[in-house]
Amino acid sequence: MLKLIKYEFRRSRTSLMAMLGAALALYLAAPLGAMMNREGLMGVSLFGLMFYCFAAYIYVLVRGVSAYSGELSTRSGYLMLMVPRSTLSIVLSKLLFTLCFAIVMLAVCILACFGSAMIFMDEVFDVRGMIPMLKYFAQSMEIDLSALGFFCLYAVVSLLISVISVVSMGYLSATLSAAIAARGKGAKLLSAVLFLVLLILVGKVSTLAAPEALVEDFVDLQTVLTSAIPTLLVNLGFTALFTCLSALILKKRVCL
């Protein structure tokens, strides 16, 4: 399993380096703006990194699904199944790689955004240090600092869960499409329709399972767990189901 994940990292090292380079370039605009005393350049860094975070999330999802779907539509899929591992191990390794990739990108986004924000707050609002900056944001939102921290923890957990959940839907959609339409002209359209159906289905079930919560509601760790665990269980359950079904259909019904 670890060798398969390592292989996926090797395949994606170019795109990973490109994403890291883009984050570094956006971050460096902040200290450059501070040295040149240009608030606009620091603002470009901060808001550019916010957009980068959204783009990175979309990229992780698209890359995770498209890489798997591409293997099903090319000869590389045949080579993939020739690996002396079970089909479930192969599919699961790709899903775990996507999760690892998401964790790396999340860490990069957090570090770059915090670094840029600290420079911006120091130069513009004379707020120095991470804790004073977080207190400033909490006060501006009229909530307690601990509530902000617990909400951020909840957001991180939910984000990572959503990544593997959505990618597993993409795996099942692509596998079903390959089993039904093979490499026909309607395969991609069928895959997109199946993905939308699964996305709506899981979204509705997750909404019913998870109680609505606002930032100010996150006063302690218990609230985080109460809000996160139902969504966690539902999404992990669907992820396990979709992954197993993808492996089973890939083994029994897909001809590469």
PDB file of C-alpha atoms in Angstrom:
ATOM      1  CA  MET A   1       0.000   0.000   0.000  1.00  0.00           C
ATOM      2  CA  LEU A   2       2.785   2.444   0.950  1.00  0.00           C
ATOM      3  CA  LYS A   3       4.628   1.664  -2.288  1.00  0.00           C
ATOM      4  CA  LEU A   4       1.484   2.423  -4.274  1.00  0.00           C
ATOM      5  CA  ILE A   5       1.023   5.751  -2.462  1.00  0.00           C
ATOM      6  CA  LYS A   6       4.703   6.564  -3.034  1.00  0.00           C
ATOM      7  CA  TYR A   7       4.237   5.802  -6.725  1.00  0.00           C
ATOM      8  CA  GLU A   8       1.283   8.216  -6.872  1.00  0.00           C
ATOM      9  CA  PHE A   9       3.423  10.924  -5.271  1.00  0.00           C
ATOM     10  CA  ARG A  10       6.107  10.366  -7.880  1.00  0.00           C
ATOM     11  CA  ARG A  11       3.562  10.720 -10.660  1.00  0.00           C
ATOM     12  CA  SER A  12       2.293  13.988  -9.172  1.00  0.00           C
ATOM     13  CA  ARG A  13       5.582  15.577  -8.139  1.00  0.00           C
ATOM     14  CA  THR A  14       5.558  18.062 -11.024  1.00  0.00           C
ATOM     15  CA  SER A  15       2.063  19.359 -10.258  1.00  0.00           C
ATOM     16  CA  LEU A  16       2.845  19.385  -6.533  1.00  0.00           C
ATOM     17  CA  MET A  17       5.970  21.484  -7.073  1.00  0.00           C
ATOM     18  CA  ALA A  18       3.997  23.848  -9.308  1.00  0.00           C
ATOM     19  CA  MET A  19       1.352  24.320  -6.603  1.00  0.00           C
ATOM     20  CA  LEU A  20       4.025  24.896  -3.932  1.00  0.00           C
ATOM     21  CA  GLY A  21       5.783  27.380  -6.206  1.00  0.00           C
ATOM     22  CA  ALA A  22       2.560  29.328  -6.753  1.00  0.00           C
ATOM     23  CA  ALA A  23       1.916  29.506  -2.991  1.00  0.00           C
ATOM     24  CA  LEU A  24       5.474  30.680  -2.347  1.00  0.00           C
ATOM     25  CA  ALA A  25       5.243  33.364  -5.036  1.00  0.00           C
ATOM     26  CA  LEU A  26       1.985  34.720  -3.596  1.00  0.00           C
ATOM     27  CA  TYR A  27       3.382  34.709  -0.076  1.00  0.00           C
ATOM     28  CA  LEU A  28       6.603  36.506  -1.047  1.00  0.00           C
ATOM     29  CA  ALA A  29       4.524  39.395  -2.358  1.00  0.00           C
ATOM     30  CA  ALA A  30       3.697  40.220   1.287  1.00  0.00           C
ATOM     31  CA  PRO A  31       7.265  40.787   2.618  1.00  0.00           C
ATOM     32  CA  LEU A  32       8.117  42.501  -0.672  1.00  0.00           C
ATOM     33  CA  GLY A  33       5.193  44.876  -0.182  1.00  0.00           C
ATOM     34  CA  ALA A  34       6.297  45.509   3.407  1.00  0.00           C
ATOM     35  CA  MET A  35       9.824  46.382   2.277  1.00  0.00           C
ATOM     36  CA  MET A  36       8.482  48.689  -0.442  1.00  0.00           C
ATOM     37  CA  ASN A  37       5.827  50.112   1.903  1.00  0.00           C
ATOM     38  CA  ARG A  38       3.067  49.206  -0.531  1.00  0.00           C
ATOM     39  CA  GLU A  39      -0.148  48.072   1.126  1.00  0.00           C
ATOM     40  CA  GLY A  40      -1.669  47.118  -2.212  1.00  0.00           C
ATOM     41  CA  LEU A  41       1.000  44.498  -2.855  1.00  0.00           C
ATOM     42  CA  MET A  42       0.447  43.012   0.600  1.00  0.00           C
ATOM     43  CA  GLY A  43      -3.286  42.946  -0.087  1.00  0.00           C
ATOM     44  CA  VAL A  44      -2.676  41.164  -3.381  1.00  0.00           C
ATOM     45  CA  SER A  45      -0.669  38.544  -1.481  1.00  0.00           C
ATOM     46  CA  LEU A  46      -3.357  37.962   1.148  1.00  0.00           C
ATOM     47  CA  PHE A  47      -6.383  37.924  -1.145  1.00  0.00           C
ATOM     48  CA  GLY A  48      -4.467  36.017  -3.800  1.00  0.00           C
ATOM     49  CA  LEU A  49      -3.702  33.301  -1.250  1.00  0.00           C
ATOM     50  CA  MET A  50      -7.386  33.141  -0.267  1.00  0.00           C
ATOM     51  CA  PHE A  51      -8.281  32.493  -3.889  1.00  0.00           C
ATOM     52  CA  TYR A  52      -5.375  30.046  -4.093  1.00  0.00           C
ATOM     53  CA  CYS A  53      -6.843  28.026  -1.196  1.00  0.00           C
ATOM     54  CA  PHE A  54     -10.118  27.605  -3.074  1.00  0.00           C
ATOM     55  CA  ALA A  55      -8.272  26.750  -6.298  1.00  0.00           C
ATOM     56  CA  ALA A  56      -6.093  24.216  -4.449  1.00  0.00           C
ATOM     57  CA  TYR A  57      -9.179  22.491  -3.033  1.00  0.00           C
ATOM     58  CA  ILE A  58     -10.753  22.210  -6.484  1.00  0.00           C
ATOM     59  CA  TYR A  59      -7.444  21.032  -7.953  1.00  0.00           C
ATOM     60  CA  VAL A  60      -7.087  18.238  -5.380  1.00  0.00           C
ATOM     61  CA  LEU A  61     -10.591  16.988  -6.175  1.00  0.00           C
ATOM     62  CA  VAL A  62     -10.231  17.254  -9.957  1.00  0.00           C
ATOM     63  CA  ARG A  63      -6.772  15.684  -9.947  1.00  0.00           C
ATOM     64  CA  GLY A  64      -7.911  12.815  -7.742  1.00  0.00           C
ATOM     65  CA  VAL A  65     -10.859  11.906  -9.966  1.00  0.00           C
ATOM     66  CA  SER A  66      -9.324  12.682 -13.362  1.00  0.00           C
ATOM     67  CA  ALA A  67      -6.182  10.619 -12.694  1.00  0.00           C
ATOM     68  CA  TYR A  68      -8.283   7.552 -11.905  1.00  0.00           C
ATOM     69  CA  SER A  69     -10.729   8.164 -14.745  1.00  0.00           C
ATOM     70  CA  GLY A  70      -7.846   8.667 -17.166  1.00  0.00           C
ATOM     71  CA  GLU A  71      -6.371   5.299 -16.260  1.00  0.00           C
ATOM     72  CA  LEU A  72      -9.677   3.603 -17.033  1.00  0.00           C
ATOM     73  CA  SER A  73      -9.761   5.126 -20.509  1.00  0.00           C
ATOM     74  CA  THR A  74      -6.120   4.394 -21.460  1.00  0.00           C
ATOM     75  CA  ARG A  75      -3.788   1.415 -21.488  1.00  0.00           C
ATOM     76  CA  SER A  76      -2.241   2.545 -18.209  1.00  0.00           C
ATOM     77  CA  GLY A  77      -5.330   1.136 -16.515  1.00  0.00           C
ATOM     78  CA  TYR A  78      -4.355  -2.331 -17.716  1.00  0.00           C
ATOM     79  CA  LEU A  79      -0.873  -1.874 -16.269  1.00  0.00           C
ATOM     80  CA  MET A  80      -2.425  -0.653 -13.028  1.00  0.00           C
ATOM     81  CA  LEU A  81      -4.338  -3.902 -12.589  1.00  0.00           C
ATOM     82  CA  MET A  82      -1.223  -5.937 -13.348  1.00  0.00           C
ATOM     83  CA  VAL A  83       0.327  -4.761 -10.076  1.00  0.00           C
ATOM     84  CA  PRO A  84       0.527  -7.725  -7.643  1.00  0.00           C
ATOM     85  CA  ARG A  85      -1.993  -6.164  -5.279  1.00  0.00           C
ATOM     86  CA  SER A  86      -5.727  -6.584  -4.814  1.00  0.00           C
ATOM     87  CA  THR A  87      -8.020  -4.259  -6.740  1.00  0.00           C
ATOM     88  CA  LEU A  88      -9.281  -2.845  -3.451  1.00  0.00           C
ATOM     89  CA  SER A  89      -5.711  -2.042  -2.360  1.00  0.00           C
ATOM     90  CA  ILE A  90      -5.057  -0.235  -5.642  1.00  0.00           C
ATOM     91  CA  VAL A  91      -8.210   1.888  -5.437  1.00  0.00           C
ATOM     92  CA  LEU A  92      -7.726   2.544  -1.722  1.00  0.00           C
ATOM     93  CA  SER A  93      -4.118   3.619  -2.235  1.00  0.00           C
ATOM     94  CA  LYS A  94      -5.246   6.213  -4.776  1.00  0.00           C
ATOM     95  CA  LEU A  95      -7.839   7.514  -2.324  1.00  0.00           C
ATOM     96  CA  LEU A  96      -5.301   7.672   0.525  1.00  0.00           C
ATOM     97  CA  PHE A  97      -2.862   9.470  -1.747  1.00  0.00           C
ATOM     98  CA  THR A  98      -5.508  12.081  -2.483  1.00  0.00           C
ATOM     99  CA  LEU A  99      -6.042  12.509   1.258  1.00  0.00           C
ATOM    100  CA  CYS A 100      -2.283  12.906   1.833  1.00  0.00           C
ATOM    101  CA  PHE A 101      -2.094  15.358  -1.054  1.00  0.00           C
ATOM    102  CA  ALA A 102      -4.982  17.331   0.482  1.00  0.00           C
ATOM    103  CA  ILE A 103      -3.228  17.425   3.882  1.00  0.00           C
ATOM    104  CA  VAL A 104      -0.034  18.735   2.278  1.00  0.00           C
ATOM    105  CA  MET A 105      -1.917  21.406   0.352  1.00  0.00           C
ATOM    106  CA  LEU A 106      -3.933  22.355   3.449  1.00  0.00           C
ATOM    107  CA  ALA A 107      -0.739  22.798   5.474  1.00  0.00           C
ATOM    108  CA  VAL A 108       0.761  24.939   2.706  1.00  0.00           C
ATOM    109  CA  CYS A 109      -2.376  27.092   2.497  1.00  0.00           C
ATOM    110  CA  ILE A 110      -2.554  27.612   6.268  1.00  0.00           C
ATOM    111  CA  LEU A 111       1.125  28.507   6.621  1.00  0.00           C
ATOM    112  CA  ALA A 112       1.112  30.845   3.620  1.00  0.00           C
ATOM    113  CA  CYS A 113      -2.121  32.587   4.641  1.00  0.00           C
ATOM    114  CA  PHE A 114      -1.047  33.019   8.249  1.00  0.00           C
ATOM    115  CA  GLY A 115       2.362  34.322   7.198  1.00  0.00           C
ATOM    116  CA  SER A 116       0.898  36.811   4.744  1.00  0.00           C
ATOM    117  CA  ALA A 117      -1.842  37.891   7.173  1.00  0.00           C
ATOM    118  CA  MET A 118       0.656  38.488   9.991  1.00  0.00           C
ATOM    119  CA  ILE A 119       2.729  40.769   7.759  1.00  0.00           C
ATOM    120  CA  PHE A 120      -0.386  42.610   6.550  1.00  0.00           C
ATOM    121  CA  MET A 121      -1.777  43.091  10.072  1.00  0.00           C
ATOM    122  CA  ASP A 122       1.588  44.239  11.378  1.00  0.00           C
ATOM    123  CA  GLU A 123       2.105  46.825   8.655  1.00  0.00           C
ATOM    124  CA  VAL A 124      -1.474  48.084   8.302  1.00  0.00           C
ATOM    125  CA  PHE A 125      -3.094  47.668  11.733  1.00  0.00           C
ATOM    126  CA  ASP A 126       0.022  47.465  13.941  1.00  0.00           C
ATOM    127  CA  VAL A 127      -1.084  44.060  15.280  1.00  0.00           C
ATOM    128  CA  ARG A 128       1.974  41.891  15.853  1.00  0.00           C
ATOM    129  CA  GLY A 129       2.071  38.170  16.507  1.00  0.00           C
ATOM    130  CA  MET A 130      -0.246  35.279  15.732  1.00  0.00           C
ATOM    131  CA  ILE A 131      -2.252  35.307  18.984  1.00  0.00           C
ATOM    132  CA  PRO A 132      -2.954  39.077  18.880  1.00  0.00           C
ATOM    133  CA  MET A 133      -3.983  38.687  15.244  1.00  0.00           C
ATOM    134  CA  LEU A 134      -6.384  35.859  16.079  1.00  0.00           C
ATOM    135  CA  LYS A 135      -7.803  37.875  18.988  1.00  0.00           C
ATOM    136  CA  TYR A 136      -8.322  40.788  16.610  1.00  0.00           C
ATOM    137  CA  PHE A 137     -10.273  38.599  14.193  1.00  0.00           C
ATOM    138  CA  ALA A 138     -12.307  37.051  17.034  1.00  0.00           C
ATOM    139  CA  GLN A 139     -13.212  40.467  18.435  1.00  0.00           C
ATOM    140  CA  SER A 140     -14.179  41.776  15.010  1.00  0.00           C
ATOM    141  CA  MET A 141     -16.512  38.770  14.652  1.00  0.00           C
ATOM    142  CA  GLU A 142     -17.774  39.318  18.225  1.00  0.00           C
ATOM    143  CA  ILE A 143     -16.968  35.778  19.331  1.00  0.00           C
ATOM    144  CA  ASP A 144     -14.617  34.157  21.818  1.00  0.00           C
ATOM    145  CA  LEU A 145     -11.117  33.212  20.658  1.00  0.00           C
ATOM    146  CA  SER A 146     -11.611  29.601  21.751  1.00  0.00           C
ATOM    147  CA  ALA A 147     -14.825  29.390  19.712  1.00  0.00           C
ATOM    148  CA  LEU A 148     -12.912  30.571  16.645  1.00  0.00           C
ATOM    149  CA  GLY A 149     -10.221  27.955  17.244  1.00  0.00           C
ATOM    150  CA  PHE A 150     -12.703  25.109  17.693  1.00  0.00           C
ATOM    151  CA  PHE A 151     -14.611  26.205  14.599  1.00  0.00           C
ATOM    152  CA  CYS A 152     -11.371  26.162  12.585  1.00  0.00           C
ATOM    153  CA  LEU A 153     -10.711  22.632  13.853  1.00  0.00           C
ATOM    154  CA  TYR A 154     -14.195  21.599  12.775  1.00  0.00           C
ATOM    155  CA  ALA A 155     -13.660  23.225   9.363  1.00  0.00           C
ATOM    156  CA  VAL A 156     -10.358  21.390   8.817  1.00  0.00           C
ATOM    157  CA  VAL A 157     -11.834  18.000   9.741  1.00  0.00           C
ATOM    158  CA  SER A 158     -14.898  18.591   7.553  1.00  0.00           C
ATOM    159  CA  LEU A 159     -12.718  19.710   4.645  1.00  0.00           C
ATOM    160  CA  LEU A 160     -10.551  16.599   4.697  1.00  0.00           C
ATOM    161  CA  ILE A 161     -13.596  14.353   5.009  1.00  0.00           C
ATOM    162  CA  SER A 162     -15.250  16.086   2.075  1.00  0.00           C
ATOM    163  CA  VAL A 163     -12.170  15.483  -0.081  1.00  0.00           C
ATOM    164  CA  ILE A 164     -12.161  11.694   0.251  1.00  0.00           C
ATOM    165  CA  SER A 165     -15.950  11.575   0.093  1.00  0.00           C
ATOM    166  CA  VAL A 166     -16.181  13.521  -3.169  1.00  0.00           C
ATOM    167  CA  VAL A 167     -13.242  11.677  -4.746  1.00  0.00           C
ATOM    168  CA  SER A 168     -14.769   8.287  -3.854  1.00  0.00           C
ATOM    169  CA  MET A 169     -17.949   9.421  -5.634  1.00  0.00           C
ATOM    170  CA  GLY A 170     -15.836  10.256  -8.657  1.00  0.00           C
ATOM    171  CA  TYR A 171     -14.209   6.813  -8.528  1.00  0.00           C
ATOM    172  CA  LEU A 172     -17.559   5.022  -8.465  1.00  0.00           C
ATOM    173  CA  SER A 173     -18.989   7.223 -11.223  1.00  0.00           C
ATOM    174  CA  ALA A 174     -15.981   6.633 -13.475  1.00  0.00           C
ATOM    175  CA  THR A 175     -15.983   2.898 -12.768  1.00  0.00           C
ATOM    176  CA  LEU A 176     -19.704   2.526 -13.468  1.00  0.00           C
ATOM    177  CA  SER A 177     -19.312   4.557 -16.638  1.00  0.00           C
ATOM    178  CA  ALA A 178     -16.428   2.336 -17.781  1.00  0.00           C
ATOM    179  CA  ALA A 179     -18.488  -0.770 -17.039  1.00  0.00           C
ATOM    180  CA  ILE A 180     -21.602   0.473 -18.863  1.00  0.00           C
ATOM    181  CA  ALA A 181     -20.308   2.570 -21.740  1.00  0.00           C
ATOM    182  CA  ALA A 182     -16.700   1.363 -21.874  1.00  0.00           C
ATOM    183  CA  ARG A 183     -14.814   3.945 -23.975  1.00  0.00           C
ATOM    184  CA  GLY A 184     -17.846   5.103 -25.930  1.00  0.00           C
ATOM    185  CA  LYS A 185     -18.692   8.705 -26.704  1.00  0.00           C
ATOM    186  CA  GLY A 186     -21.228   8.917 -23.909  1.00  0.00           C
ATOM    187  CA  ALA A 187     -18.917   7.590 -21.201  1.00  0.00           C
ATOM    188  CA  LYS A 188     -17.841  10.988 -19.879  1.00  0.00           C
ATOM    189  CA  LEU A 189     -21.398  12.357 -19.889  1.00  0.00           C
ATOM    190  CA  LEU A 190     -22.660   9.279 -18.054  1.00  0.00           C
ATOM    191  CA  SER A 191     -19.872   9.602 -15.509  1.00  0.00           C
ATOM    192  CA  ALA A 192     -20.756  13.266 -14.893  1.00  0.00           C
ATOM    193  CA  VAL A 193     -24.470  12.457 -14.452  1.00  0.00           C
ATOM    194  CA  LEU A 194     -23.728   9.614 -12.030  1.00  0.00           C
ATOM    195  CA  PHE A 195     -21.387  11.864 -10.056  1.00  0.00           C
ATOM    196  CA  LEU A 196     -24.036  14.586  -9.711  1.00  0.00           C
ATOM    197  CA  VAL A 197     -26.597  12.036  -8.526  1.00  0.00           C
ATOM    198  CA  LEU A 198     -24.218  10.675  -5.886  1.00  0.00           C
ATOM    199  CA  LEU A 199     -23.214  14.186  -4.828  1.00  0.00           C
ATOM    200  CA  ILE A 200     -26.825  15.226  -4.289  1.00  0.00           C
ATOM    201  CA  LEU A 201     -27.659  11.987  -2.470  1.00  0.00           C
ATOM    202  CA  VAL A 202     -24.731  12.157  -0.053  1.00  0.00           C
ATOM    203  CA  GLY A 203     -25.258  15.891   0.455  1.00  0.00           C
ATOM    204  CA  LYS A 204     -28.861  15.396   1.513  1.00  0.00           C
ATOM    205  CA  VAL A 205     -28.022  12.560   3.897  1.00  0.00           C
ATOM    206  CA  SER A 206     -25.127  14.535   5.411  1.00  0.00           C
ATOM    207  CA  THR A 207     -27.372  17.558   5.924  1.00  0.00           C
ATOM    208  CA  LEU A 208     -29.883  15.427   7.812  1.00  0.00           C
ATOM    209  CA  ALA A 209     -27.151  13.811   9.923  1.00  0.00           C
ATOM    210  CA  ALA A 210     -25.251  16.968  10.890  1.00  0.00           C
ATOM    211  CA  PRO A 211     -26.867  19.656  13.071  1.00  0.00           C
ATOM    212  CA  GLU A 212     -26.550  23.257  11.950  1.00  0.00           C
ATOM    213  CA  ALA A 213     -23.895  25.137  13.890  1.00  0.00           C
ATOM    214  CA  LEU A 214     -22.619  28.713  13.870  1.00  0.00           C
ATOM    215  CA  VAL A 215     -19.140  29.908  14.737  1.00  0.00           C
ATOM    216  CA  GLU A 216     -20.240  31.184  18.140  1.00  0.00           C
ATOM    217  CA  ASP A 217     -21.700  27.769  18.979  1.00  0.00           C
ATOM    218  CA  PHE A 218     -18.250  26.173  19.096  1.00  0.00           C
ATOM    219  CA  VAL A 219     -17.469  26.877  22.737  1.00  0.00           C
ATOM    220  CA  ASP A 220     -15.642  23.627  23.535  1.00  0.00           C
ATOM    221  CA  LEU A 221     -14.291  20.406  22.072  1.00  0.00           C
ATOM    222  CA  GLN A 222     -17.532  18.571  22.840  1.00  0.00           C
ATOM    223  CA  THR A 223     -19.441  20.866  20.473  1.00  0.00           C
ATOM    224  CA  VAL A 224     -16.887  20.190  17.746  1.00  0.00           C
ATOM    225  CA  LEU A 225     -17.243  16.452  18.210  1.00  0.00           C
ATOM    226  CA  THR A 226     -21.047  16.643  18.363  1.00  0.00           C
ATOM    227  CA  SER A 227     -21.108  18.573  15.087  1.00  0.00           C
ATOM    228  CA  ALA A 228     -18.358  16.647  13.319  1.00  0.00           C
ATOM    229  CA  ILE A 229     -18.989  13.015  14.287  1.00  0.00           C
ATOM    230  CA  PRO A 230     -22.386  12.565  12.504  1.00  0.00           C
ATOM    231  CA  THR A 231     -20.998  14.037   9.283  1.00  0.00           C
ATOM    232  CA  LEU A 232     -17.776  12.078   9.760  1.00  0.00           C
ATOM    233  CA  LEU A 233     -19.597   8.765  10.130  1.00  0.00           C
ATOM    234  CA  VAL A 234     -21.978   9.375   7.218  1.00  0.00           C
ATOM    235  CA  ASN A 235     -19.259  10.473   4.817  1.00  0.00           C
ATOM    236  CA  LEU A 236     -16.806   7.782   5.874  1.00  0.00           C
ATOM    237  CA  GLY A 237     -19.549   5.199   5.508  1.00  0.00           C
ATOM    238  CA  PHE A 238     -20.355   6.361   1.988  1.00  0.00           C
ATOM    239  CA  THR A 239     -16.633   6.583   1.186  1.00  0.00           C
ATOM    240  CA  ALA A 240     -16.040   2.984   2.286  1.00  0.00           C
ATOM    241  CA  LEU A 241     -19.091   1.807   0.333  1.00  0.00           C
ATOM    242  CA  PHE A 242     -18.171   3.671  -2.847  1.00  0.00           C
ATOM    243  CA  THR A 243     -14.527   2.544  -2.665  1.00  0.00           C
ATOM    244  CA  CYS A 244     -15.452  -1.119  -2.212  1.00  0.00           C
ATOM    245  CA  LEU A 245     -18.020  -0.939  -5.016  1.00  0.00           C
ATOM    246  CA  SER A 246     -15.479   0.713  -7.315  1.00  0.00           C
ATOM    247  CA  ALA A 247     -12.948  -2.045  -6.641  1.00  0.00           C
ATOM    248  CA  LEU A 248     -15.547  -4.783  -7.117  1.00  0.00           C
ATOM    249  CA  ILE A 249     -16.939  -3.376 -10.374  1.00  0.00           C
ATOM    250  CA  LEU A 250     -13.428  -2.666 -11.647  1.00  0.00           C
ATOM    251  CA  LYS A 251     -12.446  -6.266 -11.059  1.00  0.00           C
ATOM    252  CA  LYS A 252     -15.620  -7.950 -12.302  1.00  0.00           C
ATOM    253  CA  ARG A 253     -17.131  -5.705 -14.951  1.00  0.00           C
ATOM    254  CA  VAL A 254     -14.552  -3.342 -16.444  1.00  0.00           C
ATOM    255  CA  CYS A 255     -12.595  -4.530 -19.472  1.00  0.00           C
ATOM    256  CA  LEU A 256      -9.417  -2.482 -19.927  1.00  0.00           C
TER     257      LEU A 256
END
